[in-house]
């Protein structure tokens, strides 16, 4: 299900900035030290500046920021809920918050949003609604949004005679892969210098893969395959958000996964077992892959590899004649067990304001949720010589679709990750995903 995204007025963003400075009285004075957690080290400097600015305006509130890696972040957070040591405010994810809300670990923000006059229209359209749970309560204020594109090594495409214009206009289908597969094949080079589309290519001795691999994508495939499956008309659930019937048994989905897994069999993409513990961007930086499909939050990392000129192309157009990208948006949530709800809510509001999001935008790391701040970010990227149109085109053209939001996400992943791993590693055919789908749907009976 696609949701086109509009652009809100800068005036609305200004209104949000002003209101966020007012804070909220949640039953106690807004003072003391509050703990804030995030997982992205690249964004830490921007949010430290936000914290410094916030404390300057609110001298009685100190913000302590902790950054943890993705896996450690969620393990420590969930343990903290149980032990009573969770942070007051934390960066939250669409795949995680439904379960947290169901277990009453999140503080609803509706009263504060209404009292403090937070103008939700300042955010990129579609984002605020994502953080309203099945109970109708709001559990987060949007902080950013992301889409997917193709990072590629320009020296490699130049050597293969593939111009930037061709990279920007790729097409794909699950039958023969279209021009997308042709480019991937041509960019694959074995240790004897033979390309993937040349006679004598040795698929068992590859020096550079045409397409990198980070994993099987579990049940979402955000950066791996979702931008392909969406162009076939397939959707992960019967409705989004809060779907209760999954569609991994759909022939369109299984045909796409069969094609994608086939790239490994052809030697155009690494084998799954070789990616365990490895960083796909770092492999790209080491010249081991020519193309990486990945999210805009990694623009900075892809641009830092020495000796690599990284260019970015939009995702290929599919059978429906359009491109597609999963649309994900993070938010900041307040822990229901915080001992200082007033200060925590005030900080969460500040994180969701233009005052902070403009700071984040200026660092050219991600696209903030506030529309006017996202425009500042686009200019900041341009000032660094980075063309981000491959990502923003999805917002402009309305070719995004929502990250699947549903209950029991952890259990769904517990079924789909091993099922997808088995297909991608060649141990089972894509048709085996029908049984996995049955197991997933049994969770909702």
Short mmCIF file of C-alpha atoms in Angstrom, two decimals:
data_model
loop_
_atom_site.label_atom_id
_atom_site.label_comp_id
_atom_site.label_asym_id
_atom_site.label_seq_id
_atom_site.Cartn_x
_atom_site.Cartn_y
_atom_site.Cartn_z
CA UNK A 1 0.00 0.00 0.00
CA UNK A 2 1.58 3.24 -1.10
CA UNK A 3 1.20 6.50 0.69
CA UNK A 4 2.22 9.66 -1.22
CA UNK A 5 4.07 12.18 0.87
CA UNK A 6 3.53 15.90 0.64
CA UNK A 7 5.48 18.95 1.80
CA UNK A 8 4.24 21.02 4.74
CA UNK A 9 4.68 24.77 5.05
CA UNK A 10 7.76 26.23 6.68
CA UNK A 11 5.48 28.34 8.84
CA UNK A 12 4.06 25.19 10.41
CA UNK A 13 7.57 24.04 11.25
CA UNK A 14 8.25 27.38 12.93
CA UNK A 15 5.09 26.99 14.99
CA UNK A 16 6.30 23.57 16.13
CA UNK A 17 9.67 25.01 17.12
CA UNK A 18 8.09 27.70 19.25
CA UNK A 19 5.62 25.36 20.94
CA UNK A 20 8.26 22.74 21.73
CA UNK A 21 10.15 25.23 23.85
CA UNK A 22 7.14 25.48 26.13
CA UNK A 23 7.38 21.92 27.41
CA UNK A 24 4.68 19.96 29.18
CA UNK A 25 3.62 19.57 32.78
CA UNK A 26 3.19 15.84 33.26
CA UNK A 27 2.71 15.99 37.00
CA UNK A 28 6.13 17.08 38.23
CA UNK A 29 8.59 19.87 37.64
CA UNK A 30 10.64 19.64 34.46
CA UNK A 31 14.12 19.38 35.92
CA UNK A 32 16.91 16.94 36.74
CA UNK A 33 18.99 14.64 34.52
CA UNK A 34 17.38 12.53 31.83
CA UNK A 35 18.96 9.73 29.81
CA UNK A 36 18.57 9.61 26.03
CA UNK A 37 19.61 6.66 23.85
CA UNK A 38 20.26 6.36 20.12
CA UNK A 39 22.01 3.75 17.96
CA UNK A 40 23.47 5.73 15.05
CA UNK A 41 26.99 6.96 15.83
CA UNK A 42 26.90 9.17 12.73
CA UNK A 43 24.10 11.24 14.27
CA UNK A 44 25.61 11.51 17.75
CA UNK A 45 27.39 14.87 17.20
CA UNK A 46 24.19 16.52 15.93
CA UNK A 47 22.13 15.31 18.87
CA UNK A 48 24.83 16.30 21.35
CA UNK A 49 24.54 19.81 19.97
CA UNK A 50 20.74 19.60 20.35
CA UNK A 51 21.25 18.52 23.98
CA UNK A 52 23.64 21.39 24.65
CA UNK A 53 21.22 23.90 23.10
CA UNK A 54 18.32 22.41 25.05
CA UNK A 55 20.15 22.64 28.38
CA UNK A 56 21.17 26.22 27.65
CA UNK A 57 17.47 27.08 27.27
CA UNK A 58 16.48 24.81 30.21
CA UNK A 59 19.35 25.02 32.75
CA UNK A 60 17.55 22.75 35.21
CA UNK A 61 17.51 19.80 32.77
CA UNK A 62 20.65 17.89 31.85
CA UNK A 63 20.58 15.37 29.01
CA UNK A 64 22.96 12.40 29.06
CA UNK A 65 23.26 10.71 25.66
CA UNK A 66 24.25 7.06 25.22
CA UNK A 67 24.96 5.50 21.80
CA UNK A 68 24.89 1.72 21.35
CA UNK A 69 25.20 -0.50 18.27
CA UNK A 70 21.92 -1.76 16.75
CA UNK A 71 21.80 -5.28 18.26
CA UNK A 72 23.12 -4.28 21.68
CA UNK A 73 20.74 -1.31 21.70
CA UNK A 74 17.54 -3.36 21.58
CA UNK A 75 18.76 -6.11 23.89
CA UNK A 76 19.83 -3.61 26.53
CA UNK A 77 16.66 -1.58 26.11
CA UNK A 78 14.27 -4.51 26.54
CA UNK A 79 16.26 -5.75 29.53
CA UNK A 80 16.09 -2.23 30.92
CA UNK A 81 12.30 -2.25 30.73
CA UNK A 82 12.25 -5.33 32.94
CA UNK A 83 14.96 -4.14 35.34
CA UNK A 84 13.65 -0.58 35.58
CA UNK A 85 16.84 0.87 34.10
CA UNK A 86 15.61 1.89 30.64
CA UNK A 87 16.41 5.40 29.35
CA UNK A 88 13.89 8.19 29.87
CA UNK A 89 13.75 8.94 26.15
CA UNK A 90 14.99 6.80 23.27
CA UNK A 91 15.04 6.51 19.49
CA UNK A 92 12.31 4.06 18.50
CA UNK A 93 11.64 1.97 15.38
CA UNK A 94 8.40 1.08 13.63
CA UNK A 95 9.13 -2.63 13.93
CA UNK A 96 9.58 -2.37 17.69
CA UNK A 97 7.11 0.08 19.13
CA UNK A 98 3.86 -1.93 18.73
CA UNK A 99 5.16 -4.58 21.13
CA UNK A 100 6.51 -1.95 23.55
CA UNK A 101 3.16 -0.14 23.51
CA UNK A 102 1.24 -3.36 24.05
CA UNK A 103 3.36 -4.04 27.14
CA UNK A 104 2.67 -0.52 28.47
CA UNK A 105 6.33 0.51 28.26
CA UNK A 106 5.69 3.75 26.36
CA UNK A 107 4.23 7.00 27.67
CA UNK A 108 1.37 8.29 25.47
CA UNK A 109 2.11 11.81 24.21
CA UNK A 110 -1.41 12.87 23.21
CA UNK A 111 -2.00 15.15 26.19
CA UNK A 112 1.34 16.90 25.75
CA UNK A 113 0.88 17.29 21.99
CA UNK A 114 -2.51 18.91 22.53
CA UNK A 115 -1.52 21.08 25.48
CA UNK A 116 1.70 22.35 23.93
CA UNK A 117 0.15 22.96 20.54
CA UNK A 118 2.47 20.69 18.58
CA UNK A 119 1.59 21.21 14.93
CA UNK A 120 1.79 17.75 13.38
CA UNK A 121 1.33 19.23 9.89
CA UNK A 122 4.93 20.45 10.08
CA UNK A 123 6.11 16.89 9.52
CA UNK A 124 6.35 15.21 6.14
CA UNK A 125 2.87 13.90 5.46
CA UNK A 126 2.32 10.31 6.55
CA UNK A 127 4.91 10.28 9.35
CA UNK A 128 2.87 11.35 12.41
CA UNK A 129 0.20 8.70 11.77
CA UNK A 130 2.76 5.90 11.89
CA UNK A 131 3.23 6.44 15.61
CA UNK A 132 -0.39 6.11 16.61
CA UNK A 133 -0.96 2.64 18.05
CA UNK A 134 -3.96 0.37 17.70
CA UNK A 135 -5.34 1.92 20.87
CA UNK A 136 -5.43 5.33 19.16
CA UNK A 137 -2.69 6.79 21.36
CA UNK A 138 0.48 8.52 20.11
CA UNK A 139 3.77 6.95 21.17
CA UNK A 140 6.39 9.02 19.36
CA UNK A 141 7.22 12.30 17.66
CA UNK A 142 8.85 11.82 14.23
CA UNK A 143 12.56 12.50 13.95
CA UNK A 144 13.47 11.52 10.36
CA UNK A 145 12.50 9.51 7.29
CA UNK A 146 14.39 7.27 4.89
CA UNK A 147 14.17 5.67 1.47
CA UNK A 148 16.37 3.25 -0.49
CA UNK A 149 18.70 3.77 -3.46
CA UNK A 150 21.60 2.15 -5.31
CA UNK A 151 25.10 3.17 -4.20
CA UNK A 152 27.60 2.30 -6.94
CA UNK A 153 31.31 2.51 -7.65
CA UNK A 154 31.63 5.01 -10.51
CA UNK A 155 35.10 3.82 -11.56
CA UNK A 156 33.68 0.33 -12.03
CA UNK A 157 30.68 1.46 -14.06
CA UNK A 158 32.96 3.66 -16.18
CA UNK A 159 35.29 0.73 -16.82
CA UNK A 160 32.30 -1.38 -17.86
CA UNK A 161 31.05 1.33 -20.22
CA UNK A 162 27.89 1.96 -18.20
CA UNK A 163 27.06 5.69 -18.12
CA UNK A 164 25.35 7.43 -15.21
CA UNK A 165 22.28 7.99 -17.36
CA UNK A 166 21.87 4.23 -17.79
CA UNK A 167 22.26 3.67 -14.03
CA UNK A 168 19.55 6.27 -13.43
CA UNK A 169 17.09 4.53 -15.73
CA UNK A 170 17.28 0.82 -14.91
CA UNK A 171 14.28 -1.48 -15.17
CA UNK A 172 13.57 -4.83 -13.57
CA UNK A 173 11.22 -7.80 -13.79
CA UNK A 174 11.22 -11.22 -12.06
CA UNK A 175 11.52 -13.18 -15.32
CA UNK A 176 14.92 -12.11 -16.65
CA UNK A 177 15.88 -9.25 -14.30
CA UNK A 178 15.66 -6.60 -17.02
CA UNK A 179 18.46 -4.07 -17.48
CA UNK A 180 19.09 -4.22 -13.72
CA UNK A 181 20.38 -7.80 -13.99
CA UNK A 182 22.31 -7.00 -17.17
CA UNK A 183 24.19 -4.25 -15.34
CA UNK A 184 24.80 -6.46 -12.29
CA UNK A 185 26.17 -9.21 -14.55
CA UNK A 186 28.43 -6.83 -16.44
CA UNK A 187 29.85 -5.37 -13.22
CA UNK A 188 30.65 -8.82 -11.82
CA UNK A 189 34.29 -9.72 -12.53
CA UNK A 190 36.02 -13.03 -11.78
CA UNK A 191 39.64 -13.41 -10.70
CA UNK A 192 40.71 -13.85 -14.33
CA UNK A 193 39.14 -10.55 -15.36
CA UNK A 194 36.11 -12.11 -17.08
CA UNK A 195 32.81 -10.29 -16.63
CA UNK A 196 29.61 -12.03 -15.64
CA UNK A 197 28.12 -11.58 -19.12
CA UNK A 198 31.19 -12.93 -20.94
CA UNK A 199 31.95 -16.51 -22.03
CA UNK A 200 34.29 -18.28 -19.63
CA UNK A 201 33.13 -16.36 -16.55
CA UNK A 202 34.02 -18.39 -13.42
CA UNK A 203 31.19 -17.93 -10.92
CA UNK A 204 33.12 -19.84 -8.25
CA UNK A 205 36.08 -17.46 -8.28
CA UNK A 206 34.68 -13.93 -8.19
CA UNK A 207 36.84 -10.90 -7.43
CA UNK A 208 34.12 -8.25 -7.57
CA UNK A 209 30.39 -8.95 -7.27
CA UNK A 210 27.95 -6.86 -9.25
CA UNK A 211 25.62 -6.60 -6.26
CA UNK A 212 26.55 -6.68 -2.58
CA UNK A 213 24.60 -8.59 0.06
CA UNK A 214 23.91 -7.78 3.69
CA UNK A 215 21.51 -10.62 4.53
CA UNK A 216 18.24 -12.26 3.54
CA UNK A 217 16.07 -9.37 4.65
CA UNK A 218 13.94 -11.51 6.99
CA UNK A 219 10.28 -10.54 6.59
CA UNK A 220 10.75 -6.91 5.55
CA UNK A 221 13.68 -6.83 3.12
CA UNK A 222 13.84 -3.07 3.53
CA UNK A 223 17.13 -2.56 1.68
CA UNK A 224 17.45 -6.02 0.09
CA UNK A 225 14.32 -6.79 -1.97
CA UNK A 226 11.32 -4.72 -0.87
CA UNK A 227 11.92 -2.12 -3.58
CA UNK A 228 11.50 -4.94 -6.11
CA UNK A 229 8.53 -6.82 -4.64
CA UNK A 230 6.54 -3.59 -4.29
CA UNK A 231 6.67 -2.97 -8.05
CA UNK A 232 4.83 -6.24 -8.68
CA UNK A 233 1.78 -5.12 -6.70
CA UNK A 234 2.70 -7.31 -3.71
CA UNK A 235 2.17 -6.12 -0.16
CA UNK A 236 3.46 -7.80 2.98
CA UNK A 237 0.12 -7.70 4.81
CA UNK A 238 -3.60 -7.41 4.10
CA UNK A 239 -3.52 -3.82 5.38
CA UNK A 240 -0.88 -1.48 6.73
CA UNK A 241 -0.57 -0.54 9.48
CA UNK A 242 -1.91 -3.26 11.78
CA UNK A 243 -2.27 -6.04 9.25
CA UNK A 244 -3.10 -9.49 10.59
CA UNK A 245 -2.69 -11.59 7.44
CA UNK A 246 0.71 -11.90 5.77
CA UNK A 247 1.26 -12.64 2.08
CA UNK A 248 4.57 -14.49 1.81
CA UNK A 249 2.70 -17.21 -0.08
CA UNK A 250 1.86 -14.83 -2.94
CA UNK A 251 3.37 -16.02 -6.28
CA UNK A 252 4.57 -12.47 -7.02
CA UNK A 253 6.62 -12.44 -3.84
CA UNK A 254 8.05 -15.91 -4.36
CA UNK A 255 8.94 -15.20 -8.01
CA UNK A 256 10.84 -12.09 -6.94
CA UNK A 257 12.74 -13.93 -4.22
CA UNK A 258 13.53 -16.78 -6.65
CA UNK A 259 15.08 -14.25 -9.04
CA UNK A 260 16.97 -12.45 -6.29
CA UNK A 261 18.36 -15.65 -4.74
CA UNK A 262 19.32 -16.76 -8.25
CA UNK A 263 21.88 -13.95 -8.44
CA UNK A 264 23.97 -15.87 -5.91
CA UNK A 265 23.70 -19.06 -7.96
CA UNK A 266 24.87 -17.16 -11.04
CA UNK A 267 27.83 -15.75 -9.12
CA UNK A 268 26.65 -12.14 -9.35
CA UNK A 269 26.03 -11.75 -5.60
CA UNK A 270 27.97 -13.16 -2.58
CA UNK A 271 26.83 -16.31 -0.85
CA UNK A 272 24.88 -15.68 2.34
CA UNK A 273 27.32 -17.52 4.57
CA UNK A 274 30.16 -15.19 3.50
CA UNK A 275 28.29 -12.14 4.77
CA UNK A 276 27.96 -13.23 8.42
CA UNK A 277 29.66 -10.65 10.60
CA UNK A 278 30.72 -8.62 7.55
CA UNK A 279 29.77 -5.03 6.71
CA UNK A 280 28.29 -4.63 3.24
CA UNK A 281 29.34 -0.94 3.01
CA UNK A 282 32.89 -1.83 4.06
CA UNK A 283 33.01 -4.59 1.42
CA UNK A 284 31.92 -1.95 -1.09
CA UNK A 285 34.68 0.34 0.18
CA UNK A 286 37.17 -2.51 -0.31
CA UNK A 287 36.13 -2.89 -3.94
CA UNK A 288 34.43 -6.27 -3.45
CA UNK A 289 31.05 -5.14 -4.85
CA UNK A 290 30.07 -2.62 -7.49
CA UNK A 291 26.49 -1.88 -6.34
CA UNK A 292 24.88 -1.80 -2.91
CA UNK A 293 21.14 -1.31 -2.43
CA UNK A 294 20.94 0.57 0.85
CA UNK A 295 19.26 3.34 2.81
CA UNK A 296 19.90 7.08 2.76
CA UNK A 297 21.04 7.01 6.40
CA UNK A 298 24.35 5.57 5.14
CA UNK A 299 25.13 8.33 2.63
CA UNK A 300 27.89 9.70 4.83
CA UNK A 301 29.54 6.32 5.30
CA UNK A 302 29.52 5.50 1.59
CA UNK A 303 31.12 8.85 0.81
CA UNK A 304 34.02 8.38 3.23
CA UNK A 305 35.80 5.46 1.55
CA UNK A 306 39.16 6.65 0.29
CA UNK A 307 39.84 6.05 -3.37
CA UNK A 308 36.17 5.26 -4.09
CA UNK A 309 33.99 7.66 -6.04
CA UNK A 310 30.52 6.69 -4.89
CA UNK A 311 27.55 7.66 -7.03
CA UNK A 312 23.89 7.03 -6.25
CA UNK A 313 21.14 5.83 -8.60
CA UNK A 314 17.44 5.41 -7.89
CA UNK A 315 15.91 1.97 -7.58
CA UNK A 316 14.91 0.34 -10.89
CA UNK A 317 11.43 0.64 -12.37
CA UNK A 318 9.49 -2.58 -12.08
CA UNK A 319 6.62 -4.36 -13.87
CA UNK A 320 4.19 -1.62 -12.84
CA UNK A 321 6.33 0.98 -14.64
CA UNK A 322 7.32 2.76 -11.44
CA UNK A 323 10.12 2.75 -8.92
CA UNK A 324 9.40 1.90 -5.31
CA UNK A 325 10.99 2.33 -1.91
CA UNK A 326 10.00 1.34 1.57
CA UNK A 327 9.29 4.45 3.61
CA UNK A 328 10.47 4.26 7.18
CA UNK A 329 10.43 6.94 9.83
CA UNK A 330 12.02 6.87 13.26
CA UNK A 331 10.63 8.68 16.28
CA UNK A 332 11.59 9.52 19.83
CA UNK A 333 9.55 7.83 22.56
CA UNK A 334 9.32 8.34 26.31
CA UNK A 335 9.62 5.34 28.65
CA UNK A 336 6.51 4.90 30.77
CA UNK A 337 8.72 4.20 33.79
CA UNK A 338 10.63 7.48 33.68
CA UNK A 339 11.01 9.14 37.06
CA UNK A 340 10.93 12.55 35.39
CA UNK A 341 8.07 12.56 32.85
CA UNK A 342 7.83 16.35 32.59
CA UNK A 343 11.49 16.82 31.61
CA UNK A 344 11.42 13.73 29.40
CA UNK A 345 8.39 14.93 27.45
CA UNK A 346 9.93 18.37 27.11
CA UNK A 347 13.11 16.83 25.65
CA UNK A 348 11.11 14.59 23.31
CA UNK A 349 9.21 17.64 22.07
CA UNK A 350 12.48 19.48 21.51
CA UNK A 351 13.84 16.54 19.52
CA UNK A 352 10.72 16.75 17.37
CA UNK A 353 11.06 20.50 16.81
CA UNK A 354 12.66 22.45 14.00
CA UNK A 355 15.13 23.88 16.53
CA UNK A 356 16.78 20.46 16.83
CA UNK A 357 15.94 19.03 13.41
CA UNK A 358 17.49 22.02 11.65
CA UNK A 359 20.72 21.23 13.52
CA UNK A 360 20.53 17.60 12.40
CA UNK A 361 19.77 18.73 8.85
CA UNK A 362 22.86 20.92 8.72
CA UNK A 363 25.10 17.93 9.43
CA UNK A 364 23.96 16.24 6.17
CA UNK A 365 23.50 12.78 7.68
CA UNK A 366 19.77 12.03 7.40
CA UNK A 367 16.53 13.68 6.25
CA UNK A 368 14.68 15.10 9.28
CA UNK A 369 10.95 14.57 9.66
CA UNK A 370 10.01 18.25 9.52
CA UNK A 371 9.55 19.19 5.88
CA UNK A 372 11.45 22.46 6.04
CA UNK A 373 14.32 20.75 7.87
CA UNK A 374 14.47 18.03 5.19
CA UNK A 375 14.93 20.77 2.61
CA UNK A 376 17.83 22.17 4.65
CA UNK A 377 19.36 18.68 4.69
CA UNK A 378 19.04 18.35 0.91
CA UNK A 379 20.92 21.66 0.51
CA UNK A 380 23.56 20.55 3.03
CA UNK A 381 24.14 17.37 1.01
CA UNK A 382 24.33 19.42 -2.20
CA UNK A 383 26.88 21.77 -0.60
CA UNK A 384 29.01 18.68 -0.01
CA UNK A 385 28.67 17.74 -3.68
CA UNK A 386 26.29 14.84 -2.97
CA UNK A 387 23.30 14.36 -5.25
CA UNK A 388 20.51 12.87 -3.10
CA UNK A 389 17.77 12.97 -5.72
CA UNK A 390 17.78 9.15 -5.89
CA UNK A 391 16.24 9.20 -2.41
CA UNK A 392 14.08 12.31 -2.54
CA UNK A 393 12.49 11.34 -5.87
CA UNK A 394 10.38 8.75 -4.06
CA UNK A 395 8.91 11.40 -1.78
CA UNK A 396 8.41 13.82 -4.65
CA UNK A 397 6.78 11.24 -6.93
CA UNK A 398 4.82 9.43 -4.22
CA UNK A 399 6.41 6.04 -4.94
CA UNK A 400 6.89 5.08 -1.31
CA UNK A 401 5.13 2.35 0.65
CA UNK A 402 5.05 1.91 4.40
CA UNK A 403 7.29 -0.27 6.48
CA UNK A 404 4.97 -3.13 7.55
CA UNK A 405 3.66 -2.28 11.01
CA UNK A 406 2.04 -5.16 12.87
CA UNK A 407 1.81 -6.83 16.25
CA UNK A 408 4.10 -9.75 17.11
CA UNK A 409 6.92 -8.38 14.92
CA UNK A 410 9.61 -10.25 16.88
CA UNK A 411 7.79 -13.56 16.46
CA UNK A 412 7.20 -12.90 12.75
CA UNK A 413 10.92 -12.25 12.29
CA UNK A 414 11.69 -15.38 14.31
CA UNK A 415 9.88 -17.38 11.63
CA UNK A 416 10.80 -15.43 8.50
CA UNK A 417 14.52 -14.92 9.02
CA UNK A 418 15.48 -18.62 9.04
CA UNK A 419 12.95 -19.29 6.26
CA UNK A 420 14.46 -16.56 4.07
CA UNK A 421 18.00 -17.60 4.99
CA UNK A 422 17.22 -21.14 3.80
CA UNK A 423 16.00 -19.86 0.43
CA UNK A 424 18.88 -17.46 -0.11
CA UNK A 425 21.46 -20.10 0.80
CA UNK A 426 19.93 -22.51 -1.72
CA UNK A 427 18.79 -25.03 0.87
CA UNK A 428 15.09 -24.58 0.07
CA UNK A 429 13.06 -23.21 -2.85
CA UNK A 430 11.03 -20.01 -2.53
CA UNK A 431 7.89 -22.15 -2.47
CA UNK A 432 8.90 -23.18 1.07
CA UNK A 433 7.91 -19.66 2.15
CA UNK A 434 4.27 -20.74 1.92
CA UNK A 435 4.72 -22.94 4.99
CA UNK A 436 6.52 -20.10 6.79
CA UNK A 437 3.63 -17.83 5.87
CA UNK A 438 1.17 -20.29 7.40
CA UNK A 439 3.19 -20.26 10.62
CA UNK A 440 3.17 -16.47 10.66
CA UNK A 441 -0.57 -16.23 10.11
CA UNK A 442 -1.16 -18.80 12.84
CA UNK A 443 0.25 -16.22 15.25
CA UNK A 444 -2.77 -14.02 14.61
CA UNK A 445 -5.46 -16.65 15.01
#
